[in-house]
Coordinates of C-alpha atoms in Angstrom, one line a residue:
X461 CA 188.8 14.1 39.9
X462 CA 185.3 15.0 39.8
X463 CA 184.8 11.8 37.5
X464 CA 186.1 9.9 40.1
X465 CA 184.5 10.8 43.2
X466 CA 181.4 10.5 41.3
X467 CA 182.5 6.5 40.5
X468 CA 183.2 6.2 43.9
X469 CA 179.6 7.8 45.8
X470 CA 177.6 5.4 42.9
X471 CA 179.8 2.4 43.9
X472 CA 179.2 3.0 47.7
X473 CA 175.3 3.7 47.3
X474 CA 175.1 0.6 45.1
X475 CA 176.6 -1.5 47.7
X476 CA 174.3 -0.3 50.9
X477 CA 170.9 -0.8 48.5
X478 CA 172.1 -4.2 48.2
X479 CA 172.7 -5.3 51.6
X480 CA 169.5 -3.5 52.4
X481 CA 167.3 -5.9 50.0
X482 CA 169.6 -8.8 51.5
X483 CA 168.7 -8.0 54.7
X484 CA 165.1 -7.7 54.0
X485 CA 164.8 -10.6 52.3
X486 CA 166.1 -12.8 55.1
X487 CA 163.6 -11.4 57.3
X488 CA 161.0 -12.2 54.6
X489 CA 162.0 -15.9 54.8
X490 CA 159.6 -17.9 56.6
X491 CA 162.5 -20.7 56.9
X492 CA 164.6 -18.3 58.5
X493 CA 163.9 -15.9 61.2
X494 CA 165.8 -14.6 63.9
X495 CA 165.5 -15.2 67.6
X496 CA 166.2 -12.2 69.7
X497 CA 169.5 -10.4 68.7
X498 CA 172.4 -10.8 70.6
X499 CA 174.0 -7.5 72.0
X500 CA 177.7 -6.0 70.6
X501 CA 178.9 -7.0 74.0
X502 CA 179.0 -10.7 72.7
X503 CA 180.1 -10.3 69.9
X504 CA 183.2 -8.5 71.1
X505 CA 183.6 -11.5 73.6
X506 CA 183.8 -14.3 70.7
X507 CA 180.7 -16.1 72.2
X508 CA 180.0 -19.4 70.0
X509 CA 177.0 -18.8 67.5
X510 CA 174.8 -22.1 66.9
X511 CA 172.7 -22.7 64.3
X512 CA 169.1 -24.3 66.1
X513 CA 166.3 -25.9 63.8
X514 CA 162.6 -25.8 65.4
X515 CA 159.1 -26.7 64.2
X516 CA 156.3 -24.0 64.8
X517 CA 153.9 -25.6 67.0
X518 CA 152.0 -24.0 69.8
X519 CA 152.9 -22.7 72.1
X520 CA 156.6 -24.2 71.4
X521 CA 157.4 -22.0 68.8
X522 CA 154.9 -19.5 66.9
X523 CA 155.7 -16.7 65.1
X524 CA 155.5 -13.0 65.7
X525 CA 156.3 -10.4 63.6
X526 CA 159.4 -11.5 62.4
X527 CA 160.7 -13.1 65.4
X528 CA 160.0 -16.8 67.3
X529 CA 158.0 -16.6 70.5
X530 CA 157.0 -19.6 72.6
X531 CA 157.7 -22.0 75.5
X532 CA 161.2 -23.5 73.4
X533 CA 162.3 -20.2 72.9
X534 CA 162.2 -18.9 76.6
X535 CA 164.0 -22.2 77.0
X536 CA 166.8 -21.6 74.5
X537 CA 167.2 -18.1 76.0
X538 CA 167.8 -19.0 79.2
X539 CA 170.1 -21.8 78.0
X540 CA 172.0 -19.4 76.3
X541 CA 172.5 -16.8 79.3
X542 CA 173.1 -20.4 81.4
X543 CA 176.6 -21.3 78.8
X544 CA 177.2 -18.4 77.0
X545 CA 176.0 -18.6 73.4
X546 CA 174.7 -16.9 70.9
X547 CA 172.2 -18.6 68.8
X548 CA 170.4 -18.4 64.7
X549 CA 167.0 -20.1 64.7
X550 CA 165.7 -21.7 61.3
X551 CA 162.7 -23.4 60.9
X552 CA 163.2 -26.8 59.9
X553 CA 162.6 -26.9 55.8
X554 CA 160.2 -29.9 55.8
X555 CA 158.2 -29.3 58.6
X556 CA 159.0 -32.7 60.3
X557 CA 160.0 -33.8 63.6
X558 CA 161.8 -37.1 62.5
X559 CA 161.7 -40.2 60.7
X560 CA 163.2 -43.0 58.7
X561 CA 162.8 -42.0 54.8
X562 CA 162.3 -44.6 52.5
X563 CA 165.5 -44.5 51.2
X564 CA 167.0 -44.8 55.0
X565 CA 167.9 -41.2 55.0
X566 CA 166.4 -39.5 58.2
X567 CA 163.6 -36.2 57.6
X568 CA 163.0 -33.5 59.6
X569 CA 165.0 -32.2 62.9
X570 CA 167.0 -35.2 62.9
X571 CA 168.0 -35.2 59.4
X572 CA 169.5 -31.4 59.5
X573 CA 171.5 -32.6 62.4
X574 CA 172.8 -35.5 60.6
X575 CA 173.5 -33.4 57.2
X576 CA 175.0 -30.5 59.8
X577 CA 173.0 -28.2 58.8
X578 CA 171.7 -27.4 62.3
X579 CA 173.9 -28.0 65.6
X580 CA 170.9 -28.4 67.8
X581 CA 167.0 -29.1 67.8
X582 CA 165.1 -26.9 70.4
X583 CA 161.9 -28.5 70.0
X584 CA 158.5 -30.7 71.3
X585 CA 161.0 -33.5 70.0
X586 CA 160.3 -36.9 71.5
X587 CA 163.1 -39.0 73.0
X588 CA 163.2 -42.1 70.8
X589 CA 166.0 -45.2 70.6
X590 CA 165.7 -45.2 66.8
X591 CA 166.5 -41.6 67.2
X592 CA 169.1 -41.9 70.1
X593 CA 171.1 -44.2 67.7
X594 CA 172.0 -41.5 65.0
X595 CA 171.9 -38.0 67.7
X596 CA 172.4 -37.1 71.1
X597 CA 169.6 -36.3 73.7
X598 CA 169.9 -34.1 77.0
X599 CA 167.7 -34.9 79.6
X600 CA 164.3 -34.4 78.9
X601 CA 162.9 -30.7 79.5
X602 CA 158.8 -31.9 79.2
X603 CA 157.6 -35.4 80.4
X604 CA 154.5 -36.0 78.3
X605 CA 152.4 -39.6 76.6
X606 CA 150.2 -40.6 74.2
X607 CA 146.9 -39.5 74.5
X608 CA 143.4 -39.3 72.6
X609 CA 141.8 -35.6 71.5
X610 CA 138.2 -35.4 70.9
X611 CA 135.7 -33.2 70.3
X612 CA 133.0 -32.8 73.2
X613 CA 129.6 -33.0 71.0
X614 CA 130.9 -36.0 69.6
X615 CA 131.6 -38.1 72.7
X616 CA 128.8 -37.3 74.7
X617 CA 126.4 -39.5 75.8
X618 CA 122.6 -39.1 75.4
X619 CA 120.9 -37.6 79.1
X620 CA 119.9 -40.3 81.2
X621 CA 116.0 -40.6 82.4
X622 CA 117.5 -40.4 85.4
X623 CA 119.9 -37.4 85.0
X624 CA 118.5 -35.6 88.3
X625 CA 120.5 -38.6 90.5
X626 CA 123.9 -37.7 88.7
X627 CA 124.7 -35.2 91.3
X628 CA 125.0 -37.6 94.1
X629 CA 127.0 -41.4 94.1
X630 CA 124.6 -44.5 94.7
X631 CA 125.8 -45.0 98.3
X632 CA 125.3 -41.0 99.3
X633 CA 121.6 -42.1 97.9
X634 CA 121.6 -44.6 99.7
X635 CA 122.6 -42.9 103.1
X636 CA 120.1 -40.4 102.5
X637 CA 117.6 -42.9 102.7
X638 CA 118.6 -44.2 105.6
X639 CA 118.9 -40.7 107.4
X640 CA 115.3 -40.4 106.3
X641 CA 113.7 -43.0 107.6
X642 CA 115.5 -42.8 111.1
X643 CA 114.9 -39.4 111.4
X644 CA 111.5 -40.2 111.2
X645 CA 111.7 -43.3 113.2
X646 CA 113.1 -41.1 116.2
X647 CA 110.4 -38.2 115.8
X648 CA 107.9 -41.0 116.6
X649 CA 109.6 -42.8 119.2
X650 CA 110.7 -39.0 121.0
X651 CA 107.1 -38.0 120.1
X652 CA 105.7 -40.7 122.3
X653 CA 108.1 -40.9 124.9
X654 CA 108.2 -37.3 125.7
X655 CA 105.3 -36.3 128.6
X656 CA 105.3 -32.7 126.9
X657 CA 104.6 -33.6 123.8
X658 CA 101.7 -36.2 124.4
X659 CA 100.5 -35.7 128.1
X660 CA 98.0 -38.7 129.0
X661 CA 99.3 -41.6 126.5
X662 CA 95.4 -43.5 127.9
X663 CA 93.4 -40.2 127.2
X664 CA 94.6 -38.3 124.2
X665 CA 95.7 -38.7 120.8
X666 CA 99.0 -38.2 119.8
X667 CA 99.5 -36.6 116.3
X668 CA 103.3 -37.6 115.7
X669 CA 102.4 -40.9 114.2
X670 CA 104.9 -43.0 112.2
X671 CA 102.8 -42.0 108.8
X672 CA 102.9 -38.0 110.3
X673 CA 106.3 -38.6 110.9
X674 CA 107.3 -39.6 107.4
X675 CA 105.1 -36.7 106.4
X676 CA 106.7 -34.4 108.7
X677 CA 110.3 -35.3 107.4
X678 CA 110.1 -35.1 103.7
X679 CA 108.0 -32.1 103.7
X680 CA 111.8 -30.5 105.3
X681 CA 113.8 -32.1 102.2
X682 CA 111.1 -29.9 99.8
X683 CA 112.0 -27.0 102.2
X684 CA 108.4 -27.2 103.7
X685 CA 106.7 -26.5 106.7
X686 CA 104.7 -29.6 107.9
X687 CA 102.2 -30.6 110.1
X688 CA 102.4 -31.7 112.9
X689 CA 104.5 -29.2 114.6
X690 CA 106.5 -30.2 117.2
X691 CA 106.1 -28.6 121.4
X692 CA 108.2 -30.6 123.0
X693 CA 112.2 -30.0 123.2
X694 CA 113.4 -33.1 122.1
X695 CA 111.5 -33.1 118.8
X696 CA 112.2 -29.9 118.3
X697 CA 116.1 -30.9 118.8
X698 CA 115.4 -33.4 116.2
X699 CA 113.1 -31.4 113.9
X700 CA 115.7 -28.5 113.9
X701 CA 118.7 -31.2 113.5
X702 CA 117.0 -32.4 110.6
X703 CA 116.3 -28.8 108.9
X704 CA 120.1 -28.2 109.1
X705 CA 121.0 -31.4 107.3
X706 CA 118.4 -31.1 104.5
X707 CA 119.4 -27.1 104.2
X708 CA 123.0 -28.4 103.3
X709 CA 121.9 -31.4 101.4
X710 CA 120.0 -29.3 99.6
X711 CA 122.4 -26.5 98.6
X712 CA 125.2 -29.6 98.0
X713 CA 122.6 -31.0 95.6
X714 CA 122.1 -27.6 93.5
X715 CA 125.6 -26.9 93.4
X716 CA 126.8 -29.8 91.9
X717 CA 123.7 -30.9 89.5
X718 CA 124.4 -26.8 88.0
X719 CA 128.3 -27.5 87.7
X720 CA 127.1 -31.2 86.1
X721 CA 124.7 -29.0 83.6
X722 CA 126.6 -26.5 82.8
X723 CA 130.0 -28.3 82.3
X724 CA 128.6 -30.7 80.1
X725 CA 131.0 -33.6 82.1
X726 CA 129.4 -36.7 81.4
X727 CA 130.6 -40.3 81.6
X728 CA 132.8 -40.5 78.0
X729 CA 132.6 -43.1 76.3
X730 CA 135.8 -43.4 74.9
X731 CA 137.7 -44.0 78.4
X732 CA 140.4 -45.8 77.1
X733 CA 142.6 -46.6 73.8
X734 CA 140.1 -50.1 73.4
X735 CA 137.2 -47.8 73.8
X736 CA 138.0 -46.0 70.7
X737 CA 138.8 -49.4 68.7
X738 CA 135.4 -51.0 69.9
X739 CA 133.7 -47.6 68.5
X740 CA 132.7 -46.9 65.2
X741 CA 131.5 -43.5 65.1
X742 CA 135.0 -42.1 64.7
X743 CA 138.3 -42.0 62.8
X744 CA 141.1 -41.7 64.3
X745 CA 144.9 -41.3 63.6
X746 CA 148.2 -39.3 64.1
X747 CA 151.1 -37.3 63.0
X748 CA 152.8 -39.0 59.8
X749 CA 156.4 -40.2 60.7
X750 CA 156.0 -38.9 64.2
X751 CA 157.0 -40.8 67.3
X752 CA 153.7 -42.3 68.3
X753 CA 153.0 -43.7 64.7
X754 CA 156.4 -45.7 65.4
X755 CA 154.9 -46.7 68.5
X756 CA 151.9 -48.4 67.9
X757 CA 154.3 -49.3 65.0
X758 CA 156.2 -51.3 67.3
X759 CA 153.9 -52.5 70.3
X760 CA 152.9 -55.9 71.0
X761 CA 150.0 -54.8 72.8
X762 CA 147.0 -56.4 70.6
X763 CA 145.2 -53.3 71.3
X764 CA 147.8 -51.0 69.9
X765 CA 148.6 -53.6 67.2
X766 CA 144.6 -52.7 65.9
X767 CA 145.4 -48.9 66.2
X768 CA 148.4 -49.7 63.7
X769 CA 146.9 -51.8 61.6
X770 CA 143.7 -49.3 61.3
X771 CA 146.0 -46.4 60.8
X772 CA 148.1 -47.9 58.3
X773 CA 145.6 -49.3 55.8
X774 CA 143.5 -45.7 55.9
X775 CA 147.1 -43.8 56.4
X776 CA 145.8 -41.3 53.5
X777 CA 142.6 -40.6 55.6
X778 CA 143.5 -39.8 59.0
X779 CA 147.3 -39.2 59.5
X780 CA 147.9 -35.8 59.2
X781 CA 150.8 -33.1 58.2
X782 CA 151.1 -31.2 61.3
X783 CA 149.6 -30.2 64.8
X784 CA 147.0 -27.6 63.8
X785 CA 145.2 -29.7 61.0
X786 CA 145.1 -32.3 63.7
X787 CA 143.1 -30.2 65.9
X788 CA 141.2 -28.2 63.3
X789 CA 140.1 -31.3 61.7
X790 CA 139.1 -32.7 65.5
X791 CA 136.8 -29.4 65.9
X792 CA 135.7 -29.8 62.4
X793 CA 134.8 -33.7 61.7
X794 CA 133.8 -36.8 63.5
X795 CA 137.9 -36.9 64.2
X796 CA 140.0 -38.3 67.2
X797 CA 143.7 -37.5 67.8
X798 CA 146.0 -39.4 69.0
X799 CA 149.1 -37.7 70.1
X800 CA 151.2 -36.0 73.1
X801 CA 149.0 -35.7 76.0
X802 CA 151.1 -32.3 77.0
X803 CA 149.9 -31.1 73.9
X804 CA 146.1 -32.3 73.8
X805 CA 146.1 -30.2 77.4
X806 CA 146.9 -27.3 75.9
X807 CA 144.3 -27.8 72.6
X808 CA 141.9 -28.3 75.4
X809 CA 142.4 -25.2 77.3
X810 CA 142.2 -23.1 74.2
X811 CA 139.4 -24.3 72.5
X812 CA 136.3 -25.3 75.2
X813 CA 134.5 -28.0 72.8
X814 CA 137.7 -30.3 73.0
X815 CA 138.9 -32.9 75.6
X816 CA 141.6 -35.1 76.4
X817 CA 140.3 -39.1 77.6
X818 CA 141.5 -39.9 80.9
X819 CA 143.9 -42.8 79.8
X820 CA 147.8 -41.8 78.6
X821 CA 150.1 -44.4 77.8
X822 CA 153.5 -44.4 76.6
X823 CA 155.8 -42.3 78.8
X824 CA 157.9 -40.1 77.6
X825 CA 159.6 -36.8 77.4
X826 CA 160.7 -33.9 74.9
X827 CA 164.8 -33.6 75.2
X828 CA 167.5 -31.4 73.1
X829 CA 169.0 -33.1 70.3
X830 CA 172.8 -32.5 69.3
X831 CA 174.8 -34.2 67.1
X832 CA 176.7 -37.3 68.4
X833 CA 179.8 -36.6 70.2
X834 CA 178.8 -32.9 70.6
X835 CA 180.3 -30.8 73.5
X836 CA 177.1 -29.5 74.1
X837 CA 175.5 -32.2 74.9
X838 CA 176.2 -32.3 78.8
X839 CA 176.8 -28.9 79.4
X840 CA 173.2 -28.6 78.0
X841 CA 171.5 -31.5 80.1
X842 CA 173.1 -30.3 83.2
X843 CA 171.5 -26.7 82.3
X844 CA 168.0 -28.0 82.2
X845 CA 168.4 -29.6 85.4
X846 CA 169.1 -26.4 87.0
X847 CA 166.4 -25.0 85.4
X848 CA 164.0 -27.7 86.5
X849 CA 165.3 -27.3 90.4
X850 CA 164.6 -23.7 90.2
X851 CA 161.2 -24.1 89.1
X852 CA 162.2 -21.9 86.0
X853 CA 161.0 -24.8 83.5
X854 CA 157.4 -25.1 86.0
X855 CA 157.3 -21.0 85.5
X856 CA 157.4 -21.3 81.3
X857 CA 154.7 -24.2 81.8
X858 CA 152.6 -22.2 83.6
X859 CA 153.2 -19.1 81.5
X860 CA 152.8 -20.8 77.9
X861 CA 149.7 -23.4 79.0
X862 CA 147.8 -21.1 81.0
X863 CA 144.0 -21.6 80.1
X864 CA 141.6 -19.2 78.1
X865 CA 139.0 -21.6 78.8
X866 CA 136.7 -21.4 81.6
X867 CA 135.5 -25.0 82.3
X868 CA 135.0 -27.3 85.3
X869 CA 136.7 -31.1 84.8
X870 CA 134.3 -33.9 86.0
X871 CA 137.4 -34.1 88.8
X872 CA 136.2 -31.5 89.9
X873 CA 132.4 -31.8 89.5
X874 CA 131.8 -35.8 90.1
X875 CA 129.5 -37.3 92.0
X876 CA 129.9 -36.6 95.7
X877 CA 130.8 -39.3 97.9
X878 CA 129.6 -40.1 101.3
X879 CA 133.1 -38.9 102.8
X880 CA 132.8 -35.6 101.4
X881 CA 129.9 -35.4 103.1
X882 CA 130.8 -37.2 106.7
X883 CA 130.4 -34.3 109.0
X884 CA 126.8 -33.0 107.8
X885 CA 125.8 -37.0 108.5
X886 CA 127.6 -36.6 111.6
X887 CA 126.2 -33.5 112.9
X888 CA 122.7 -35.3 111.9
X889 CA 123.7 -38.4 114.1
X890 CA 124.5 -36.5 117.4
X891 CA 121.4 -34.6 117.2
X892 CA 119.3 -37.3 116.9
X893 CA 121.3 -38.9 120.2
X894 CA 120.5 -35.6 121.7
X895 CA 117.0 -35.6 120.6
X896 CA 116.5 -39.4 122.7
X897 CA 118.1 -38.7 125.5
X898 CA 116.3 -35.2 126.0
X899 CA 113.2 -37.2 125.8
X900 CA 114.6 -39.8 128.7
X901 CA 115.2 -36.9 130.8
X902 CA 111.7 -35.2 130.1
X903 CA 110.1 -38.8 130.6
X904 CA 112.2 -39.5 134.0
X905 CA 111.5 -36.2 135.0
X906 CA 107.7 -36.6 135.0
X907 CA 108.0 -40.3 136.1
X908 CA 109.7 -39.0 139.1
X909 CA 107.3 -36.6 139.9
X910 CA 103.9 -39.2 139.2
X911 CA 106.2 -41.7 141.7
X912 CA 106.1 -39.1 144.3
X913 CA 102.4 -38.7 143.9
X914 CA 101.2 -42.2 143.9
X915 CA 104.1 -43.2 146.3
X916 CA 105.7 -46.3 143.8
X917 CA 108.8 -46.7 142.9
X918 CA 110.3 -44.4 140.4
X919 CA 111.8 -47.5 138.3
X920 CA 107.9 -49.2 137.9
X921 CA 106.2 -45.9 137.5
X922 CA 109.2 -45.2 134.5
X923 CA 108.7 -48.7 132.9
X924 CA 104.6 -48.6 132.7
X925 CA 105.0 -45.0 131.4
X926 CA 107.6 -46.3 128.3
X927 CA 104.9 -49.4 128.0
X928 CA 101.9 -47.2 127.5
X929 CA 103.6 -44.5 125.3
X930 CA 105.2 -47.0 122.9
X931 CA 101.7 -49.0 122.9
X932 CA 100.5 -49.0 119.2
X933 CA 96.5 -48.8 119.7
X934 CA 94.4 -49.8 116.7
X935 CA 92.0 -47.3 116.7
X936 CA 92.0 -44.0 117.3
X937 CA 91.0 -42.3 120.0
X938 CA 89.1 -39.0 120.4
X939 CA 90.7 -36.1 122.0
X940 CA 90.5 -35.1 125.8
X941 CA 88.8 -32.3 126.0
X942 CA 90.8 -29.3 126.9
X943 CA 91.3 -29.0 130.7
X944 CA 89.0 -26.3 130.9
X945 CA 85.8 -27.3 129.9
X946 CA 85.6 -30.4 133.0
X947 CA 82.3 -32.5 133.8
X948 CA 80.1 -30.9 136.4

């Protein structure tokens, strides 16, 4: 008896070691790991358990611990509270997304679902017709392109001589200008017309000459106070019209030559996908076997045709394995990356020296692959559409892209335009109206008055007065003496 019970404990003990290393070795497995566990309540309801393959990319998938974190896995959770599933993740053995072997077997995602060994692929898998032939795709849960990664340094251009000009666009110069010189052409007209600010046009000299004038006006743009100063109202209308506008100018013009500095957002050269054929400072290539290898495979766009042709013959050089040597070797080497634009965004945001060009091509989007016939196949599509109308799909972009990079987009930070800056040119344009007609008035006024006096007609007394104070005399003439010191 005691024999036996003794068999029987060393049988029992045997048995739990084993499942414990069992257990522990699964969770070792860097093919294999978990996703979150479901609870004993599903299990007791008989909920269907599928078997999903996934790449680690980020922030897709990534590993924590030993569980699966990431944008696809927030996805495939809510999916599975959506149809009610349980769900074993695996890592896909070959760390492909796809492709055509070379002995016409499919690699990758697309292969386990062909060999069954996976019943979907939750992943940044692109939407293909060599790849909607042989699976099943729901509607896309990501739209994304083609795009071109590159490194900052690497890109940029050498600092023009004239750098300081970048702030503003060639017609805001040019505006400026314009302001400028009427400004200055109404401070000497107002100057001249108004009897308070040059009493006897015949007698005495009036200091707000056209050359004063000029003198007067860009000594405001440095922020400087200028001789002559003004005693009449209507050029002081003008004068403080014209403070105003340079004030805001000025701080416009700080503002955005900093952001330019500081951002480092010059012109790139490499705009486009023939930009970075033309060049020949760069290599550039893609993922091997990926989507956008087959693409360029398969355009008829000359341009695309030389990406191909350049990528195939130097395939050994610049396609890579996976996402992270792409960007590591962008950061690293003179390197370009051609790939999906969502992704680029998100290399972008996380590391400050990289940047995506403005051109995307290609179209596209990242859907859930099934097996052919599956019955998950709507039930899934339709789930991802709810998702999308609730905003629950913008929520996980927002959440898994947000940006740990601080950095202004030349969007952002361009040159300003003149109709960003309408009203200040605006304001500048009524107060010059105001600073003529203010001088009319002041000019009628005393015209009036000298009429009276000399009993003429107000009109003729008004027209000889704009006659003699818009006369341009050759030579200067000396000073009245002040009123005070009169001839005996």
């Amino acid at each position: 008896m005691d024999k036996g019970l003794h068999f029987t404990i060393c049988v029992v003990t045997t048995a739990l070691l084993l499942r414990e290393s069992s257990q522990a070795g699964e969770e070792n497995n860097p093919e294999v790991l978990a996703a979150p566990k479901s609870d004993s309540r599903g299990a007791a309801e008989g909920l269907p358990t599928l078997t999903v393959t996934t790449i680690l990319e980020d922030p897709y998938v990534m590993v924590r611990g030993a569980e699966l974190e990431g944008y696809c896995m927030d996805l495939l959770g809510a999916l599975a509270g959506m149809l009610r599933f349980q769900y074993r993740v695996k890592v896909v053995g070959d760390g492909q997304y796809g492709a055509v072997a070379a002995g016409g077997n499919w690699t990758g995602m697309i292969g386990e679902i062909l060999r069954r060994e996976a019943d979907i692929a939750v992943a940044p898998l692109t939407v293909t017709s060599a790849r909607e032939e042989v699976v099943s795709f729901t509607t896309p849960f990501l739209q994304t392109g083609i795009g071109i990664l590159l490194r900052k340094d690497t890109t940029s251009q050498d600092m023009s001589f004239f750098h300081f000009l970048s702030p503003f666009s060639k017609e805001t110069w040019t505006a400026l200008l314009f302001s400028y010189l009427l400004t200055c052409f109404c401070l000497f007209l107002v100057a001249r017309l108004s009897p308070c600010e040059w009493n006897e046009p015949k007698n005495e000299e009036n200091h707000f000459t056209f050359l004063n004038s000029l003198w007067f006006g860009a000594g405001a743009l440095a922020l400087q106070g200028a001789t002559p100063r003004p005693q009449a109202l209507s050029v002081r209308v003008i004068a403080v019209v014209w403070w105003l506008f340079t004030l805001a100018l000025l701080a416009a013009y700080i503002a955005n030559f900093t952001a330019l500095l500081s951002s480092g957002s010059e012109q790139l050269p490499i705009q486009t996908f023939e930009d970075l054929v033309k060049q020949r400072n760069l290599e550039f290539g893609t993922l091997e076997g990926s989507s956008t290898f087959y693409y360029f495979k398969n355009s008829k766009n000359p341009i695309h045709q030389m990406i191909y042709e350049y990528m195939e013959k130097r395939r050994e050089h610049v396609l890579v394995k996976t996402y992270q040597e792409a960007v590591q070797r962008v950061m690293d080497s003179n390197y370009a990356f051609i790939g999906e634009s969502i992704s680029q965004d998100l290399a972008a945001a996380r590391h400050c020296n990289l940047i995506r060009a403005p051109e995307v091509i290609g179209a596209r989007g990242f859907g859930i692959a099934t097996t052919q016939a599956s019955p998950w196949t709507k039930p899934l599509s339709i789930a991802v559409l709810k998702l999308r109308e609730s905003g629950d799909l913008d929520y996980l972009r927002n959440k898994w892209w947000e940006s740990s990079c601080l950095r202004q987009s030349r969007d952002r930070w361009g040159p300003l335009e003149p109709p960003a800056l309408g009203g200040l040119f605006l304001t500048l344009g009524i107060g010059l109206a105001l600073g003529v007609l203010a001088a009319l008035a002041e000019l009628s006024s005393s015209s009036r008055r000298a009429a009276a006096h000399a009993k003429k007609s107000c009109c003729s007394v008004f027209t000889e007065e704009i006659c003699t104070r818009l006369r341009i005399k050759g030579s200067t003439r000396q000073s009245q003496e002040p009123s005070g010191k009169v001839n005996a």
